[in-house]
mmCIF file of C-alpha atoms and ligand atoms in Angstrom:
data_model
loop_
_atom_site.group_PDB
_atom_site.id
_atom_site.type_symbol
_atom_site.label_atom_id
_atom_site.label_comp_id
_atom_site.label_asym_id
_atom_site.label_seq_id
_atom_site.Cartn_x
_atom_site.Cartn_y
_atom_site.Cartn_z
ATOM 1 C CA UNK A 1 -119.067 -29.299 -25.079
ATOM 2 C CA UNK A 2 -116.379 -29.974 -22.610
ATOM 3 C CA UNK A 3 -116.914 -33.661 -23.684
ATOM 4 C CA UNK A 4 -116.559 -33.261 -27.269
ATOM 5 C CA UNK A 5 -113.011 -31.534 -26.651
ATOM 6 C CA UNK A 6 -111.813 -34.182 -24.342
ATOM 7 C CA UNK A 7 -112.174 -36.307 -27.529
ATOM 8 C CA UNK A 8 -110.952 -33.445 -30.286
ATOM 9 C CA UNK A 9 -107.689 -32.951 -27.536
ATOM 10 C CA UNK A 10 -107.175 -37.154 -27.740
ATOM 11 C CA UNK A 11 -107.770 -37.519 -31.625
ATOM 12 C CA UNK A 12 -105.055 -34.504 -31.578
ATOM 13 C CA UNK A 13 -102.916 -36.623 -28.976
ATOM 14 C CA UNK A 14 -103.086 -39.878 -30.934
ATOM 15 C CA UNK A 15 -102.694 -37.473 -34.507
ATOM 16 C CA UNK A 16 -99.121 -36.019 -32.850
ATOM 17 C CA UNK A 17 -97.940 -39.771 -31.482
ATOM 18 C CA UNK A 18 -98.531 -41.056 -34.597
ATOM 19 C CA UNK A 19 -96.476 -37.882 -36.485
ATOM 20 C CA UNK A 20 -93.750 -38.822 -34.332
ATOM 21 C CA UNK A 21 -93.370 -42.352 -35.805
ATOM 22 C CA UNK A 22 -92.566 -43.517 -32.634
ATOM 23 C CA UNK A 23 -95.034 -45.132 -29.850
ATOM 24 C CA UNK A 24 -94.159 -46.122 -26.365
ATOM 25 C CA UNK A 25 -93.119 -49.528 -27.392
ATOM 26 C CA UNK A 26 -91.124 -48.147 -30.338
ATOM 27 C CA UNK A 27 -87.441 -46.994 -30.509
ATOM 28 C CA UNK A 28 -86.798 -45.289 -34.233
ATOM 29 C CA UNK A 29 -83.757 -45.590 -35.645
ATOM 30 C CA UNK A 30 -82.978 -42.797 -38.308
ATOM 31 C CA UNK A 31 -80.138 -44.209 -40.379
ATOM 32 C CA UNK A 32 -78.618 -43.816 -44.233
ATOM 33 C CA UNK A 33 -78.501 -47.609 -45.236
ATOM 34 C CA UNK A 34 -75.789 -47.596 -47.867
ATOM 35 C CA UNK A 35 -72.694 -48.225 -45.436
ATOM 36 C CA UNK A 36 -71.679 -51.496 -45.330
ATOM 37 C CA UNK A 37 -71.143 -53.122 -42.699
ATOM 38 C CA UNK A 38 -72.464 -51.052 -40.305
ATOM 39 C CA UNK A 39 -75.879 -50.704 -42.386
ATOM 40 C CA UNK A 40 -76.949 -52.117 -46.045
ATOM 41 C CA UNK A 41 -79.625 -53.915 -47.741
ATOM 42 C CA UNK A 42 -80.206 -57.682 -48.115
ATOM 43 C CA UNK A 43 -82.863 -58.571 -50.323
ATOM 44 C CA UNK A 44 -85.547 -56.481 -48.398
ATOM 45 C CA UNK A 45 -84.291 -56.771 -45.212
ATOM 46 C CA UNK A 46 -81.555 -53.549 -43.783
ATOM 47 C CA UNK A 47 -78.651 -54.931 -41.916
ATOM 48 C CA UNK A 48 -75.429 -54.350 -40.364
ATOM 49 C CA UNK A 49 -73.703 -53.634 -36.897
ATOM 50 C CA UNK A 50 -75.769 -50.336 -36.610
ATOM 51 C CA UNK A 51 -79.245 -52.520 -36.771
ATOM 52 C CA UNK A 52 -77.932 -55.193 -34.737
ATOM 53 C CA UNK A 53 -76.711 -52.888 -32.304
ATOM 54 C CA UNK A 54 -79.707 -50.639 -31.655
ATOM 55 C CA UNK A 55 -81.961 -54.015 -31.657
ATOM 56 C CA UNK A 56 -80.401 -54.687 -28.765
ATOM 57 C CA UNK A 57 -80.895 -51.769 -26.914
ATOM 58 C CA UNK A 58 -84.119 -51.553 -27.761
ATOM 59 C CA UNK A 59 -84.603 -54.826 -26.507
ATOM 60 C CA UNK A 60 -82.844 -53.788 -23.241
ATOM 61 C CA UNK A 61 -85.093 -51.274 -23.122
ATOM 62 C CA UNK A 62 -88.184 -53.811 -23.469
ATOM 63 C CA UNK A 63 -88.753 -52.087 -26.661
ATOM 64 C CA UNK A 64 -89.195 -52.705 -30.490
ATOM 65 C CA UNK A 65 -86.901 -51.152 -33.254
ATOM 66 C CA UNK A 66 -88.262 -49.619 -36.321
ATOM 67 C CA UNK A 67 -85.761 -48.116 -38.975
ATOM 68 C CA UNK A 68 -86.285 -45.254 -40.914
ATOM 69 C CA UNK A 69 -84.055 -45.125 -43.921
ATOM 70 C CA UNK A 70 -83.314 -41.691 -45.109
ATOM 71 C CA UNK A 71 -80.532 -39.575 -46.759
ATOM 72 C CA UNK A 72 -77.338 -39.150 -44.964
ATOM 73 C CA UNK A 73 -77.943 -35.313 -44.285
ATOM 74 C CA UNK A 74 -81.448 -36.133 -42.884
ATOM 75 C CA UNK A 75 -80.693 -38.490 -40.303
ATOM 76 C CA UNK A 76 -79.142 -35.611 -37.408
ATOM 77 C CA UNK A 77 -82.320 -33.528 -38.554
ATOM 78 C CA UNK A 78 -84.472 -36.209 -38.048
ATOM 79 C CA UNK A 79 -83.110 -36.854 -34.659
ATOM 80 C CA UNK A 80 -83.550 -33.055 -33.310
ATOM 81 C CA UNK A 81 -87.040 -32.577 -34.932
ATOM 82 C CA UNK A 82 -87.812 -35.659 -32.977
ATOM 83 C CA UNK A 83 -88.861 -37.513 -36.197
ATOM 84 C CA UNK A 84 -87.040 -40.489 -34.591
ATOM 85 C CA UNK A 85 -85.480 -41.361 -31.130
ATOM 86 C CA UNK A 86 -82.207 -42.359 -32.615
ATOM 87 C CA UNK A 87 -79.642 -41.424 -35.104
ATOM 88 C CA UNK A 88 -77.555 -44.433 -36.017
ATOM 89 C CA UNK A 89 -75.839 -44.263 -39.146
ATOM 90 C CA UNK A 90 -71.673 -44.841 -38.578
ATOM 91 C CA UNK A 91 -71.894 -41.340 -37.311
ATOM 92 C CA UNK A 92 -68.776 -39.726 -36.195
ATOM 93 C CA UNK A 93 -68.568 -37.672 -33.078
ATOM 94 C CA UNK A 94 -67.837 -33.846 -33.909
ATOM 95 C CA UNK A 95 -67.576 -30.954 -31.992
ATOM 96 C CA UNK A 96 -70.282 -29.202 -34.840
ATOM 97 C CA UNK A 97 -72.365 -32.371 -34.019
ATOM 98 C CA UNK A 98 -72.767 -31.825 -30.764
ATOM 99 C CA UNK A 99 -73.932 -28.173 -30.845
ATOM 100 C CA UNK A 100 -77.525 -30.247 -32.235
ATOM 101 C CA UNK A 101 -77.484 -33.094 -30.705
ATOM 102 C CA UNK A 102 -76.169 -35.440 -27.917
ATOM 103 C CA UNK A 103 -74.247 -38.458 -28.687
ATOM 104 C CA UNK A 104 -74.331 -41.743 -26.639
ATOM 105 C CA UNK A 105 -70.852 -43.100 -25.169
ATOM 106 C CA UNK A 106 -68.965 -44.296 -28.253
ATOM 107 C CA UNK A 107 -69.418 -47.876 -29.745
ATOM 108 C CA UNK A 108 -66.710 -48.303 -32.347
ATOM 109 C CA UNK A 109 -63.120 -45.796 -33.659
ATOM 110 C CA UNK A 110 -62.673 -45.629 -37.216
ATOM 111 C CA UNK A 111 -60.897 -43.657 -39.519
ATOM 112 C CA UNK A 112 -61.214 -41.585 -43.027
ATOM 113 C CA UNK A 113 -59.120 -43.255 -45.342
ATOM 114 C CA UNK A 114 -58.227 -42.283 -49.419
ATOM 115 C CA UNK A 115 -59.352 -45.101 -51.698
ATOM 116 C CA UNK A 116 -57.124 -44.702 -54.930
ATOM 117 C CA UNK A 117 -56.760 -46.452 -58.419
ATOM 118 C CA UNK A 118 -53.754 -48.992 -58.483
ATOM 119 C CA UNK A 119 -50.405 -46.807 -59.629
ATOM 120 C CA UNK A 120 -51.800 -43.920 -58.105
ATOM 121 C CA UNK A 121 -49.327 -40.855 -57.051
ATOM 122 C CA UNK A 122 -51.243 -40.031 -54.583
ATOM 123 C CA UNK A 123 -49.795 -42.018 -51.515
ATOM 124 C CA UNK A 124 -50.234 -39.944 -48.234
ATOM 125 C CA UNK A 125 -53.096 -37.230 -47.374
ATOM 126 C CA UNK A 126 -50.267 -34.635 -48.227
ATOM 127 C CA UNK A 127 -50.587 -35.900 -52.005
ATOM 128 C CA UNK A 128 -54.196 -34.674 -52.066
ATOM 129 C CA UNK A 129 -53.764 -30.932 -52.821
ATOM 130 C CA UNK A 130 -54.972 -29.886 -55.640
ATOM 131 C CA UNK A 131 -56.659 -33.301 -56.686
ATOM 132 C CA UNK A 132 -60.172 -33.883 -57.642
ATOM 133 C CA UNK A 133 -61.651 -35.606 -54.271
ATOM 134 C CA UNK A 134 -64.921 -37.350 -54.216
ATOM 135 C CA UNK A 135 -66.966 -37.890 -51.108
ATOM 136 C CA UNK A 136 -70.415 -38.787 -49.414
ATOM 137 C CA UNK A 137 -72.573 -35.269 -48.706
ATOM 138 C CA UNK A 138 -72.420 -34.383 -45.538
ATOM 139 C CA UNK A 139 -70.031 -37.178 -44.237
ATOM 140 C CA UNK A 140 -66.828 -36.221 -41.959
ATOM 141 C CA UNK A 141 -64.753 -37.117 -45.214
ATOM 142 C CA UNK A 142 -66.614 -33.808 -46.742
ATOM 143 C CA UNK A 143 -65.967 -31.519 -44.476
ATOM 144 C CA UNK A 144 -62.459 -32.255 -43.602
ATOM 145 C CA UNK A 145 -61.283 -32.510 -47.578
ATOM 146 C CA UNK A 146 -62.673 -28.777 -47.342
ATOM 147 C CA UNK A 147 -59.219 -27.980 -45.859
ATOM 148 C CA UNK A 148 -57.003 -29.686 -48.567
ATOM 149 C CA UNK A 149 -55.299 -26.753 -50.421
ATOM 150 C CA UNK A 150 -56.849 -26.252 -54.209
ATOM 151 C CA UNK A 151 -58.924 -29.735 -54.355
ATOM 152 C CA UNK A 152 -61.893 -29.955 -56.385
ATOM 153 C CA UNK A 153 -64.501 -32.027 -54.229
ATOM 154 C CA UNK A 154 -67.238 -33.816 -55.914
ATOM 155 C CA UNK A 155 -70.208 -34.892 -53.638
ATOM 156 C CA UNK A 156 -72.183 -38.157 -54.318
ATOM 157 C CA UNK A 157 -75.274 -38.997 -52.224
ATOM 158 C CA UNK A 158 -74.034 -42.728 -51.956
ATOM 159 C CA UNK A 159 -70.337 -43.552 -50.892
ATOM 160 C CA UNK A 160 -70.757 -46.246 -53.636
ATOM 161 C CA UNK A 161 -71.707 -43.571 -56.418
ATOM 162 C CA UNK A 162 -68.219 -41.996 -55.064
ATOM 163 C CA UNK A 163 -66.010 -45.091 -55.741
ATOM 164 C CA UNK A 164 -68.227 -45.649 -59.183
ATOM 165 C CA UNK A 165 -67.043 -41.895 -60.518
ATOM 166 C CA UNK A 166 -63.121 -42.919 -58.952
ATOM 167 C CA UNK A 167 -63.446 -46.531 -60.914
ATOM 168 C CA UNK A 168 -64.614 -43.982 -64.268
ATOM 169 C CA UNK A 169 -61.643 -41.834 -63.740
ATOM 170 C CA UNK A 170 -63.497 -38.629 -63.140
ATOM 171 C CA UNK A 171 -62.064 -37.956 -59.886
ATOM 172 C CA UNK A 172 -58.626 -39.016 -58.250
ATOM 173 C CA UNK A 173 -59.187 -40.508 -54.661
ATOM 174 C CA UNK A 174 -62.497 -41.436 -52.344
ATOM 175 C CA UNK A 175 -62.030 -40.072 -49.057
ATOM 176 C CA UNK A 176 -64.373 -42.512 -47.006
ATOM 177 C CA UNK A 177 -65.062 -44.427 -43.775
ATOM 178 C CA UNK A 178 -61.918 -47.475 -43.467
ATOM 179 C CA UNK A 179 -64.747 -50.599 -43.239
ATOM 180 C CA UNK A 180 -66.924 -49.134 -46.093
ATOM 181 C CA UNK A 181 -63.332 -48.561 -47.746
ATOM 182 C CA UNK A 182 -62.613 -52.027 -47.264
ATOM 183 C CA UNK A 183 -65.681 -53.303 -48.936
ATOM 184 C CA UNK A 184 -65.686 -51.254 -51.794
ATOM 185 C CA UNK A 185 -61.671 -52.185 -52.496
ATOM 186 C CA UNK A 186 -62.681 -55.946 -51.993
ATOM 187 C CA UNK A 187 -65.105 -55.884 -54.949
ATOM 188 C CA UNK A 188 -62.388 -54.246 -56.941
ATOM 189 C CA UNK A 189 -58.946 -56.200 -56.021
ATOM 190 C CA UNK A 190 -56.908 -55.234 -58.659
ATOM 191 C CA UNK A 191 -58.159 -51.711 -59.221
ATOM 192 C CA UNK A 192 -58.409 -49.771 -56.348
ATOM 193 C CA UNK A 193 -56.679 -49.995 -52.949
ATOM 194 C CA UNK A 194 -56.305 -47.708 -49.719
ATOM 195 C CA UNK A 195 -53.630 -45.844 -49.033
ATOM 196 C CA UNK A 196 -51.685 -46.697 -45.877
ATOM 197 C CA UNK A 197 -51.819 -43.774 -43.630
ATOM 198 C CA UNK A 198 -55.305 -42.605 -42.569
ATOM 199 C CA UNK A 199 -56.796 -39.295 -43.468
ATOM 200 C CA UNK A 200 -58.464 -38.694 -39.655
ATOM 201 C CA UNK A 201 -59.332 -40.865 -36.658
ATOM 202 C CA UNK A 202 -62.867 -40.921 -35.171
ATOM 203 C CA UNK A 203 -65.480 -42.207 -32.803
ATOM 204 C CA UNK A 204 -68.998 -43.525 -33.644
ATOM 205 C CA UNK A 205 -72.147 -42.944 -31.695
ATOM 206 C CA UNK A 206 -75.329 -42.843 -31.451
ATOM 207 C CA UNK A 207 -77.590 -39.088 -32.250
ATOM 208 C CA UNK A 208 -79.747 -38.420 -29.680
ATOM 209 C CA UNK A 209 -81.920 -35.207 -29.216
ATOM 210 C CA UNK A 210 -80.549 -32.853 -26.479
ATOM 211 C CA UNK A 211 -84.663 -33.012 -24.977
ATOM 212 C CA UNK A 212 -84.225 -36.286 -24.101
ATOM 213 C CA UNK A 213 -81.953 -37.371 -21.389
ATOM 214 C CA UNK A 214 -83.590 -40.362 -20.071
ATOM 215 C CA UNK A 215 -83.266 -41.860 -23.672
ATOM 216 C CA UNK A 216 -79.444 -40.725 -23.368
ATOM 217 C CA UNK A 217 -78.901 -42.897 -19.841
ATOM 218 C CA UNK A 218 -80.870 -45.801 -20.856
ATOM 219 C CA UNK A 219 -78.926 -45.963 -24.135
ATOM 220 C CA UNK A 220 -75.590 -45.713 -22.549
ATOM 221 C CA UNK A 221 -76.341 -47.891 -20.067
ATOM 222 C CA UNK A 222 -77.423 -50.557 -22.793
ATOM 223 C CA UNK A 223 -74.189 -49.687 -24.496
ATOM 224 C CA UNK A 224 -72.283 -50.436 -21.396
ATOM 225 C CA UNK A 225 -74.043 -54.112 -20.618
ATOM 226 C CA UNK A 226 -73.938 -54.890 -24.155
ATOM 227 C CA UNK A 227 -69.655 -54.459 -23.397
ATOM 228 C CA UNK A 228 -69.785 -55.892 -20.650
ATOM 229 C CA UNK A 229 -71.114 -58.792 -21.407
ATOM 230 C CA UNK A 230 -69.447 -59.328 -25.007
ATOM 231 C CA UNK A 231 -72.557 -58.870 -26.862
ATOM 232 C CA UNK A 232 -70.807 -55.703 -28.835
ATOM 233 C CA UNK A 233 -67.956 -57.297 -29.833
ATOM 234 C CA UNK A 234 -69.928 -60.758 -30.839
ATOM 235 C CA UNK A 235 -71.887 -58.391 -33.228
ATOM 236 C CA UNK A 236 -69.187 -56.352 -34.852
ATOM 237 C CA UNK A 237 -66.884 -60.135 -35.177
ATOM 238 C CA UNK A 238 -70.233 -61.010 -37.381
ATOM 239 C CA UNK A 239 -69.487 -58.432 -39.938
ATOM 240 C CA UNK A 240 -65.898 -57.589 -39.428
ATOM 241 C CA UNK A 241 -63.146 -60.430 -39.437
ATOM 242 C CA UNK A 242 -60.374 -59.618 -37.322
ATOM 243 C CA UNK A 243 -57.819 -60.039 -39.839
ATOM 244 C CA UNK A 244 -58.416 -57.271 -42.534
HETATM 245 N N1 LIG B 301 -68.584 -41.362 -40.255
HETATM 246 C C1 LIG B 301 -68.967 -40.435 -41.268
HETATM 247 C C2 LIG B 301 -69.763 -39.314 -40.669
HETATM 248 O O1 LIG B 301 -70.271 -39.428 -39.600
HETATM 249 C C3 LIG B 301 -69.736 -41.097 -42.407
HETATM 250 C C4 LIG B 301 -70.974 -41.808 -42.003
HETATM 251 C C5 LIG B 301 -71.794 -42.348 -43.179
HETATM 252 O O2 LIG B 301 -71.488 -42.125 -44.345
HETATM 253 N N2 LIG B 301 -72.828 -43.069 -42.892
HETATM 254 O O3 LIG B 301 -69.885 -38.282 -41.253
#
């Protein structure tokens, strides 16, 4: 008897390891990968600063990474349920944020800015009130156009369905991460552009569940060697030139 529950309690074991997605040799990234450049699809393969990023902490950490690509809204959930080890997704500290989850030391600032049609009137985030506002569920840009007095705000699963809707005319402005901005306005030179001041600045990190500590040191200190030693900014110079 005894024997047959040592082997019910390691099918069980094996059963919950493999639930978790994530083996000892296996760091999980949870991520949303329609945010260029920090995470996109080529062909079959995802991409971006994000991946590149959190391959090399997992290599610091002698470990493999395996993404998980999921909805926006899913990937802080996914982190605290323990689903996977990591949240990576251009995710902006917030004090709401952290009342879930930990974040790692920050790895990039960006900024919300307001993607606009050409001869636009809107030309500062004062202009806003009372326009129709499209953003990414869930995103910082959602829950900060919450406070613009009388806006309508329409909310797209993809940033990219946002700007789609803004290029159709059915809303007036995209408030949306500044590099994802910038890629979006580069397909569309001579119909969209951002407006010069920014809506809000931020700082990106990494999610990490509040139950796991270690995970939190060994990530920061990857983050700090991968400073350190220019490996950071060799991977965001990759996707980002310096002169946009
Ligand atoms: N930085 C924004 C946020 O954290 C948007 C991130 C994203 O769309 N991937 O809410």
């Amino acid at each position: 008897m005894k024997k047959i529950l040592g082997i019910v309690t390691s099918i069980l074991m094996v059963m919950m390891l493999a639930a978790c997605g994530s083996n000892k040799n296996e760091l999980v990234m949870a991520t949303n990968a329609e945010f260029p450049p920090y995470e996109y699809h080529e062909g079959d393969a995802i991409v971006g600063i994000d991946v590149e990023i959190c391959k090399a902490i997992a290599e610091e950490m002698g470990k493999t990474l395996v993404i998980e690509d999921m909805q926006f809204d899913s990937v802080i959930t996914s982190v605290q349920t323990g689903k996977a080890d990591l949240g990576a997704a251009g995710l902006t500290v917030t004090e709401d944020r952290l009342k879930n989850i930990n974040f790692s030391e920050s790895y990039a600032t960006a900024a919300q800015v307001i993607i606009v049609p050409t001869g636009s009137d809107i030309a500062s985030p004062d202009d806003l009130e009372g326009k129709r506002i499209g953003v990414q569920l869930g995103t910082t840009g959602d829950i900060y156009a919450e406070d613009i007095a009388d806006a309508t705000i329409e909310r797209y699963n993809k940033g990219f369905e946002a700007v789609q809707a803004l290029l159709q005319g059915k809303i007036d402005a995209v408030i949306i991460d500044n590099e994802p901005a910038k890629v979006y306005v580069e397909q569309n030179p001579d119909t969209l552009i951002i407006v010069d001041e920014a809506f809000t600045y931020e700082e990106y990190a990494i999610a990490i569940s509040k139950e796991n500590t270690q995970l939190l040191d060994d990530v920061n200190a990857a983050i700090k060697k991968l400073k350190e030693s220019g490996k950071l900014d060799e991977i965001v110079n990759k996707y980002i030139s310096a002169d946009n």
